[in-house]
Coordinates of C-alpha atoms and ligand atoms in Angstrom, one line a residue:
M1 CA 59.1 96.4 97.4
P2 CA 60.6 99.3 99.3
Y3 CA 63.9 97.4 99.7
A4 CA 64.5 96.2 96.1
E5 CA 67.9 97.7 96.0
F6 CA 69.1 95.8 99.1
Q7 CA 67.7 92.6 97.6
R8 CA 69.7 93.2 94.3
E9 CA 72.8 93.8 96.3
L10 CA 72.4 90.6 98.3
D11 CA 71.7 88.6 95.1
E12 CA 74.9 90.0 93.6
R13 CA 76.9 89.0 96.6
A14 CA 75.4 85.5 96.4
A15 CA 76.4 85.2 92.7
L16 CA 80.0 86.1 93.6
G17 CA 80.1 83.4 96.3
L18 CA 80.2 86.2 98.9
L19 CA 76.9 85.9 100.7
R20 CA 77.3 85.4 104.5
Q21 CA 74.9 83.3 106.4
R22 CA 74.9 82.1 110.0
K23 CA 74.9 78.6 111.3
V24 CA 72.9 77.9 114.4
L25 CA 75.0 76.0 117.0
K26 CA 73.0 73.8 119.4
S27 CA 76.0 72.7 121.5
P28 CA 78.6 74.7 123.6
Q29 CA 81.6 76.0 121.7
A30 CA 84.0 73.0 121.5
P31 CA 85.9 70.9 118.9
H32 CA 82.9 68.7 118.6
I33 CA 79.8 70.8 117.9
V34 CA 76.2 70.2 116.8
I35 CA 74.7 72.3 114.0
G36 CA 71.0 71.5 113.3
K37 CA 71.0 67.8 114.1
T38 CA 74.4 67.0 112.7
P39 CA 77.6 66.6 114.7
Y40 CA 80.7 68.2 113.3
L41 CA 84.4 68.3 114.1
A42 CA 85.1 72.0 114.0
F43 CA 88.3 74.0 113.3
C44 CA 87.0 77.6 113.3
S45 CA 86.6 79.0 116.9
N46 CA 89.1 81.3 118.6
D47 CA 88.7 79.3 121.8
Y48 CA 92.4 78.5 121.6
L49 CA 92.8 76.9 125.1
G50 CA 89.4 75.2 125.2
L51 CA 88.1 77.3 128.1
A52 CA 84.8 78.4 126.6
N53 CA 83.1 75.3 128.0
H54 CA 85.3 74.7 131.0
P55 CA 83.5 73.3 134.1
Q56 CA 85.4 75.6 136.5
L57 CA 84.4 78.7 134.5
I58 CA 80.7 77.5 134.3
A59 CA 80.8 77.2 138.1
A60 CA 82.3 80.7 138.4
L61 CA 79.6 82.2 136.2
Q62 CA 76.9 80.6 138.3
Q63 CA 78.5 81.8 141.5
G64 CA 79.0 85.3 140.1
A65 CA 75.4 85.5 139.1
A66 CA 74.3 84.4 142.5
Q67 CA 76.5 87.1 144.1
Y68 CA 76.0 90.0 141.7
G69 CA 72.9 89.3 139.8
V70 CA 72.6 89.3 136.0
G71 CA 72.9 92.8 134.7
A72 CA 75.2 95.7 135.6
G73 CA 72.3 98.1 135.1
A74 CA 74.3 101.2 134.2
A75 CA 77.5 102.5 132.6
H76 CA 80.8 102.3 134.6
L77 CA 80.8 106.0 135.3
V78 CA 77.2 106.0 136.7
S79 CA 76.7 103.1 139.0
G80 CA 77.6 100.1 136.9
H81 CA 81.2 99.7 138.0
G82 CA 81.3 96.7 140.4
I83 CA 83.8 95.2 142.7
A84 CA 84.2 92.2 140.3
H85 CA 85.1 94.6 137.4
H86 CA 87.5 96.5 139.6
Q87 CA 89.3 93.3 140.8
L88 CA 89.5 92.0 137.3
E89 CA 91.1 95.3 136.1
N90 CA 93.7 95.0 138.8
A91 CA 94.4 91.4 137.9
L92 CA 94.6 92.2 134.2
A93 CA 97.1 95.1 134.8
T94 CA 99.3 92.8 136.8
F95 CA 99.0 90.0 134.2
A96 CA 99.9 92.4 131.4
K97 CA 102.7 94.0 133.5
K98 CA 101.2 97.5 133.1
P99 CA 100.3 100.0 135.8
A100 CA 96.6 100.0 135.0
A101 CA 93.9 98.4 132.9
L102 CA 90.4 99.3 131.8
L103 CA 87.6 96.8 130.8
F104 CA 85.6 97.3 127.6
S105 CA 82.5 95.4 126.5
T106 CA 84.2 94.0 123.4
G107 CA 87.5 94.3 121.5
Y108 CA 85.7 96.2 118.8
M109 CA 84.7 98.8 121.3
A110 CA 88.1 98.9 123.0
N111 CA 89.8 99.7 119.7
L112 CA 87.2 102.3 118.7
G113 CA 87.4 104.0 122.1
A114 CA 91.2 103.9 122.6
V115 CA 92.0 105.3 119.2
Q116 CA 89.3 107.9 119.3
A117 CA 90.3 109.1 122.8
L118 CA 94.1 109.3 122.0
V119 CA 94.2 111.0 118.6
G120 CA 92.1 113.4 116.6
K121 CA 92.2 116.0 113.8
G122 CA 95.8 117.1 113.1
D123 CA 97.2 113.8 114.4
T124 CA 98.3 110.8 112.3
V125 CA 97.6 107.1 112.7
F126 CA 99.8 104.5 111.0
A127 CA 98.3 101.1 110.3
D128 CA 99.3 97.8 108.8
K129 CA 97.1 97.1 105.8
L130 CA 96.0 93.7 107.2
N131 CA 94.9 95.1 110.6
H132 CA 91.5 94.0 112.0
A133 CA 88.4 95.8 110.8
S134 CA 87.9 97.3 114.3
L135 CA 91.2 99.1 114.1
N136 CA 90.4 100.4 110.6
D137 CA 87.0 101.7 111.8
A138 CA 88.6 103.2 114.9
M139 CA 91.0 105.3 112.7
L140 CA 88.2 106.7 110.6
L141 CA 86.1 107.5 113.7
S142 CA 89.1 109.4 115.3
R143 CA 89.2 111.9 112.4
A144 CA 93.0 111.7 112.5
T145 CA 95.0 111.4 109.2
V146 CA 95.3 107.7 108.3
K147 CA 98.5 106.2 106.7
R148 CA 98.4 102.5 105.9
Y149 CA 101.6 100.6 105.2
R150 CA 102.0 97.4 103.3
H151 CA 101.8 94.3 105.6
G152 CA 104.9 94.2 107.8
D153 CA 106.7 96.8 105.6
M154 CA 108.9 98.7 108.1
T155 CA 110.7 100.6 105.4
Q156 CA 107.5 102.1 104.1
L157 CA 106.3 102.8 107.7
A158 CA 109.6 104.6 108.4
Q159 CA 109.1 106.8 105.3
L160 CA 105.5 107.6 106.3
L161 CA 106.7 108.5 109.8
E162 CA 109.4 110.8 108.4
Q163 CA 106.7 112.6 106.3
A164 CA 104.2 113.0 109.1
G165 CA 103.0 116.4 110.4
S166 CA 103.6 117.8 113.8
G167 CA 100.6 116.2 115.6
R168 CA 100.5 113.1 117.8
K169 CA 101.6 109.9 116.1
L170 CA 100.0 106.5 116.8
I171 CA 101.0 103.2 115.2
V172 CA 98.2 100.6 115.5
T173 CA 98.8 96.9 114.8
D174 CA 97.4 93.4 115.3
A175 CA 100.0 91.4 117.2
V176 CA 98.9 88.2 115.6
F177 CA 97.1 88.9 112.3
S178 CA 93.7 87.4 112.6
M179 CA 93.2 86.0 109.1
D180 CA 96.9 85.2 108.4
G181 CA 98.2 84.0 111.8
D182 CA 101.6 85.7 111.4
L183 CA 103.2 88.0 114.0
A184 CA 103.8 91.8 113.7
P185 CA 107.4 92.7 114.1
L186 CA 106.7 94.4 117.5
P187 CA 110.4 95.1 118.5
E188 CA 110.9 96.9 115.1
L189 CA 107.7 98.8 115.5
L190 CA 108.7 99.8 119.0
A191 CA 112.1 101.0 117.8
L192 CA 110.4 103.2 115.1
C193 CA 108.1 104.6 117.8
E194 CA 111.0 105.6 120.0
Q195 CA 112.8 107.1 117.0
H196 CA 109.7 109.2 116.0
D197 CA 108.2 109.8 119.4
A198 CA 105.1 107.8 118.4
W199 CA 102.8 105.5 120.5
L200 CA 102.2 101.9 119.7
L201 CA 98.7 100.3 120.2
V202 CA 99.1 96.6 120.1
D203 CA 95.9 94.5 119.5
D204 CA 96.7 91.1 121.0
A205 CA 93.3 89.5 120.5
H206 CA 95.0 86.3 119.3
G207 CA 98.2 86.3 121.4
F208 CA 96.7 86.9 124.8
G209 CA 96.6 83.6 126.8
V210 CA 98.5 81.7 124.1
L211 CA 101.9 83.4 123.4
G212 CA 104.6 84.2 125.9
E213 CA 105.5 82.9 129.3
Q214 CA 102.3 81.9 131.2
G215 CA 100.3 83.0 128.2
R216 CA 101.0 86.7 129.0
G217 CA 100.8 87.5 125.3
S218 CA 102.8 89.0 122.4
L219 CA 104.8 91.5 124.5
A220 CA 106.0 88.7 126.7
H221 CA 106.7 86.6 123.6
F222 CA 109.1 89.3 122.3
G223 CA 110.3 90.3 125.8
I224 CA 109.5 93.9 125.2
T225 CA 107.9 96.5 127.5
A226 CA 107.7 100.3 127.2
Q227 CA 105.6 103.1 128.5
R228 CA 104.7 104.1 124.9
I229 CA 103.0 100.7 124.3
I230 CA 99.3 100.7 124.8
Y231 CA 98.2 97.0 125.1
M232 CA 94.8 95.8 124.1
A233 CA 93.5 92.2 124.3
T234 CA 90.2 90.5 124.1
L235 CA 88.6 88.1 126.6
G236 CA 86.3 86.2 124.2
K237 CA 89.1 84.2 122.5
A238 CA 91.7 82.3 124.5
A239 CA 90.2 83.5 127.8
G240 CA 87.0 81.8 126.7
V241 CA 84.6 84.4 128.0
F242 CA 83.7 87.8 126.7
G243 CA 85.0 91.4 126.7
A244 CA 88.3 93.1 126.3
F245 CA 90.7 95.5 128.1
V246 CA 93.3 98.1 127.5
A247 CA 96.4 98.1 129.8
A248 CA 98.7 101.1 129.8
E249 CA 100.2 103.9 131.9
R250 CA 97.7 105.4 134.5
V251 CA 97.5 108.7 132.6
V252 CA 96.4 106.8 129.5
I253 CA 93.7 104.8 131.4
G254 CA 92.5 108.0 133.0
T255 CA 92.2 109.6 129.5
L256 CA 90.2 106.6 128.3
I257 CA 87.9 106.7 131.3
N258 CA 87.2 110.3 130.5
H259 CA 87.2 110.4 126.7
A260 CA 86.7 106.9 125.2
R261 CA 83.1 107.2 124.0
S262 CA 82.6 103.5 123.6
Y263 CA 83.5 103.2 127.3
V264 CA 81.5 106.2 128.7
Y265 CA 78.3 105.7 126.8
T266 CA 77.6 102.1 127.2
T267 CA 76.3 99.7 129.9
A268 CA 79.0 97.9 131.9
T269 CA 79.2 94.2 131.1
P270 CA 77.5 91.8 133.6
P271 CA 79.8 91.7 136.7
A272 CA 79.5 87.9 136.8
L273 CA 81.5 87.8 133.6
S274 CA 84.3 89.5 135.4
S275 CA 84.2 86.8 138.1
V276 CA 84.6 84.2 135.3
V277 CA 87.5 86.0 133.6
L278 CA 89.3 86.2 137.0
E279 CA 89.0 82.4 137.2
S280 CA 90.0 82.1 133.5
L281 CA 93.2 84.1 134.2
K282 CA 94.2 81.5 136.8
L283 CA 93.7 78.7 134.2
I284 CA 95.7 80.7 131.7
V285 CA 98.6 81.2 134.1
Q286 CA 98.6 77.5 134.9
G287 CA 98.0 76.5 131.3
D288 CA 101.5 75.5 130.2
A289 CA 100.3 72.0 129.4
L290 CA 97.5 73.3 127.2
R291 CA 99.8 75.6 125.3
E292 CA 102.3 72.8 124.9
H293 CA 99.6 70.5 123.5
L294 CA 98.5 73.3 121.1
R295 CA 102.0 73.7 119.8
K296 CA 102.2 70.0 119.2
L297 CA 98.9 70.1 117.2
I298 CA 100.2 73.1 115.1
G299 CA 103.3 71.0 114.2
Q300 CA 101.2 68.0 113.4
L301 CA 98.9 69.9 111.1
R302 CA 101.8 71.7 109.2
D303 CA 103.7 68.4 108.7
G304 CA 100.5 66.6 107.7
L305 CA 99.4 69.2 105.1
A306 CA 102.9 69.7 103.6
G307 CA 102.2 67.7 100.4
L308 CA 98.9 69.3 99.4
P309 CA 98.3 71.4 96.2
W310 CA 97.0 74.2 98.5
K311 CA 99.6 75.8 100.8
L312 CA 99.3 76.6 104.4
M313 CA 100.3 80.3 104.9
P314 CA 103.5 80.9 107.0
S315 CA 102.3 80.9 110.6
D316 CA 103.4 79.4 113.9
T317 CA 100.2 80.3 115.7
A318 CA 96.9 78.5 116.2
I319 CA 95.6 80.3 113.1
Q320 CA 96.6 78.2 110.1
P321 CA 95.1 79.5 106.9
L322 CA 95.0 77.2 103.9
L323 CA 95.3 79.5 100.8
I324 CA 92.8 78.6 98.0
G325 CA 92.5 81.9 96.1
D326 CA 89.1 81.7 94.3
N327 CA 86.0 82.4 96.3
H328 CA 83.9 79.6 94.8
A329 CA 86.8 77.1 95.2
A330 CA 87.2 78.0 98.8
L331 CA 83.5 77.6 99.4
A332 CA 83.4 74.3 97.6
L333 CA 86.3 72.9 99.6
S334 CA 84.6 74.0 102.9
E335 CA 81.4 72.4 101.7
A336 CA 83.2 69.1 100.8
L337 CA 84.7 69.0 104.3
R338 CA 81.3 69.6 105.7
E339 CA 80.0 66.6 103.9
R340 CA 82.7 64.6 105.7
G341 CA 81.5 66.0 109.0
I342 CA 84.3 68.6 109.4
W343 CA 83.6 72.3 109.8
V344 CA 86.2 74.8 108.6
A345 CA 85.2 78.3 107.6
A346 CA 85.9 79.7 104.2
I347 CA 87.1 83.3 104.6
R348 CA 86.4 85.5 101.6
P349 CA 86.8 89.2 100.6
P350 CA 86.3 91.8 102.0
T351 CA 87.5 90.1 105.1
V352 CA 90.7 89.2 103.2
P353 CA 92.1 90.7 100.0
Q354 CA 90.7 89.8 96.6
G355 CA 92.0 86.5 95.2
T356 CA 93.1 85.2 98.6
A357 CA 90.1 83.3 99.8
R358 CA 91.1 80.7 102.3
L359 CA 90.1 78.1 104.7
R360 CA 90.9 79.5 108.1
I361 CA 91.8 76.5 110.2
T362 CA 92.1 77.3 113.9
L363 CA 93.4 74.8 116.4
S364 CA 92.5 74.6 120.1
A365 CA 94.1 72.8 123.0
A366 CA 90.8 71.0 123.2
H367 CA 91.5 69.2 119.9
S368 CA 93.0 65.8 120.1
T369 CA 95.8 64.5 117.8
D370 CA 93.1 62.2 116.4
D371 CA 90.9 65.2 115.5
V372 CA 93.8 66.8 113.6
A373 CA 94.6 63.5 111.9
R374 CA 91.0 63.4 110.7
L375 CA 91.3 66.8 109.1
I376 CA 94.6 66.0 107.5
E377 CA 93.2 62.8 106.0
A378 CA 90.1 64.5 104.6
L379 CA 92.1 67.2 102.9
H380 CA 94.4 64.6 101.3
E381 CA 91.3 62.7 100.0
L382 CA 89.8 65.9 98.6
A383 CA 93.1 66.9 96.9
Q384 CA 92.9 63.9 94.7
Ligands
PLP401 C1 88.3 89.5 117.5 C2 89.1 90.6 117.3 C3 88.7 91.9 117.8 C4 87.4 92.2 118.3 O1 87.2 91.6 119.6 P1 85.7 91.3 120.1 O2 85.9 91.2 121.5 O3 85.3 90.0 119.4 O4 84.9 92.5 119.7 C5 89.6 92.9 117.7 N1 90.9 92.8 117.1 C6 91.2 91.6 116.6 C7 92.6 91.4 116.0 C8 90.4 90.5 116.7 O5 90.7 89.3 116.1

């Protein structure tokens, strides 16, 4: 067999409880999903506002396809940049309170492109150790010097900034950490940036649409704004659709248009998707009731799980990880919930550090209080 080595590697992963396999969903993304022939109550999507299957957005996609067709057919810099993309970029800039915005196909590509375009050899990128994989990969791709600081450790970051060379300095951080649910100390990070003349790239994949006034995200949540902040958010999570954008000063966006390779050398997303996101933005702005309901569910879950042998990690967001520790134990608990018709993903290394395997419970405004009560009850039964 020409691939025996790969097979051995996969077998080793399986033995460690680390083999990843996909589940085939037969229903739309929603709290109640169907996998195979079995219905499940699910707590693992990032569809925080329940917009992924919203009738108004389905209609917008149908209308967008009728108006613009299916594919963009070319990269943005060739002939793929449509009026729908353009309108959406303007709306996103206004929403994020920045002068300009640029659409990317995915958040992964936005991070790769932004970091690679802004820094290079001789520059330094500073990164929280728990940042998303796309930011980590982006730093490597940029060829800048990489300095990673302990999660949330501003003292260590300050020391690293003191010691940095003379090149450009860029701090990159998740705003809401994707596997922990806690917030980065953005005001402190901004203060350090001002002190050291560094830029701050904020990845708001999990804050956009959910945090801050009208869901305007983490910057609005903290009430901060600055030219040196480069704001990135994704459109496949709370917005319920697909894609991502960077919002920043015009000169930054101009630089990305010219130098971000994951922007230049790829086909534009279908313009109809931009029509949908435009509609989704309206729902986000009007979504106070959804966000209020989500906050209520977060409180219900935290109160309900307080007495368990496993602890919820400290988090006020829709990401509520239940720390298990051992990989096999996390898998077994996830499996036992599944037998009860409840789907919660077990997150294991290398996605999270060794010994911190967890059930990553995510809540959505589409969940009911009964849904959350069912999860609480099942976990209490399994704890016995
Ligand atoms: C999901 C996520 C991304 C990637 O976004 P996609 O649009 O899914 O590629 C980037 N950063 C963080 C923090 C994320 O959680």
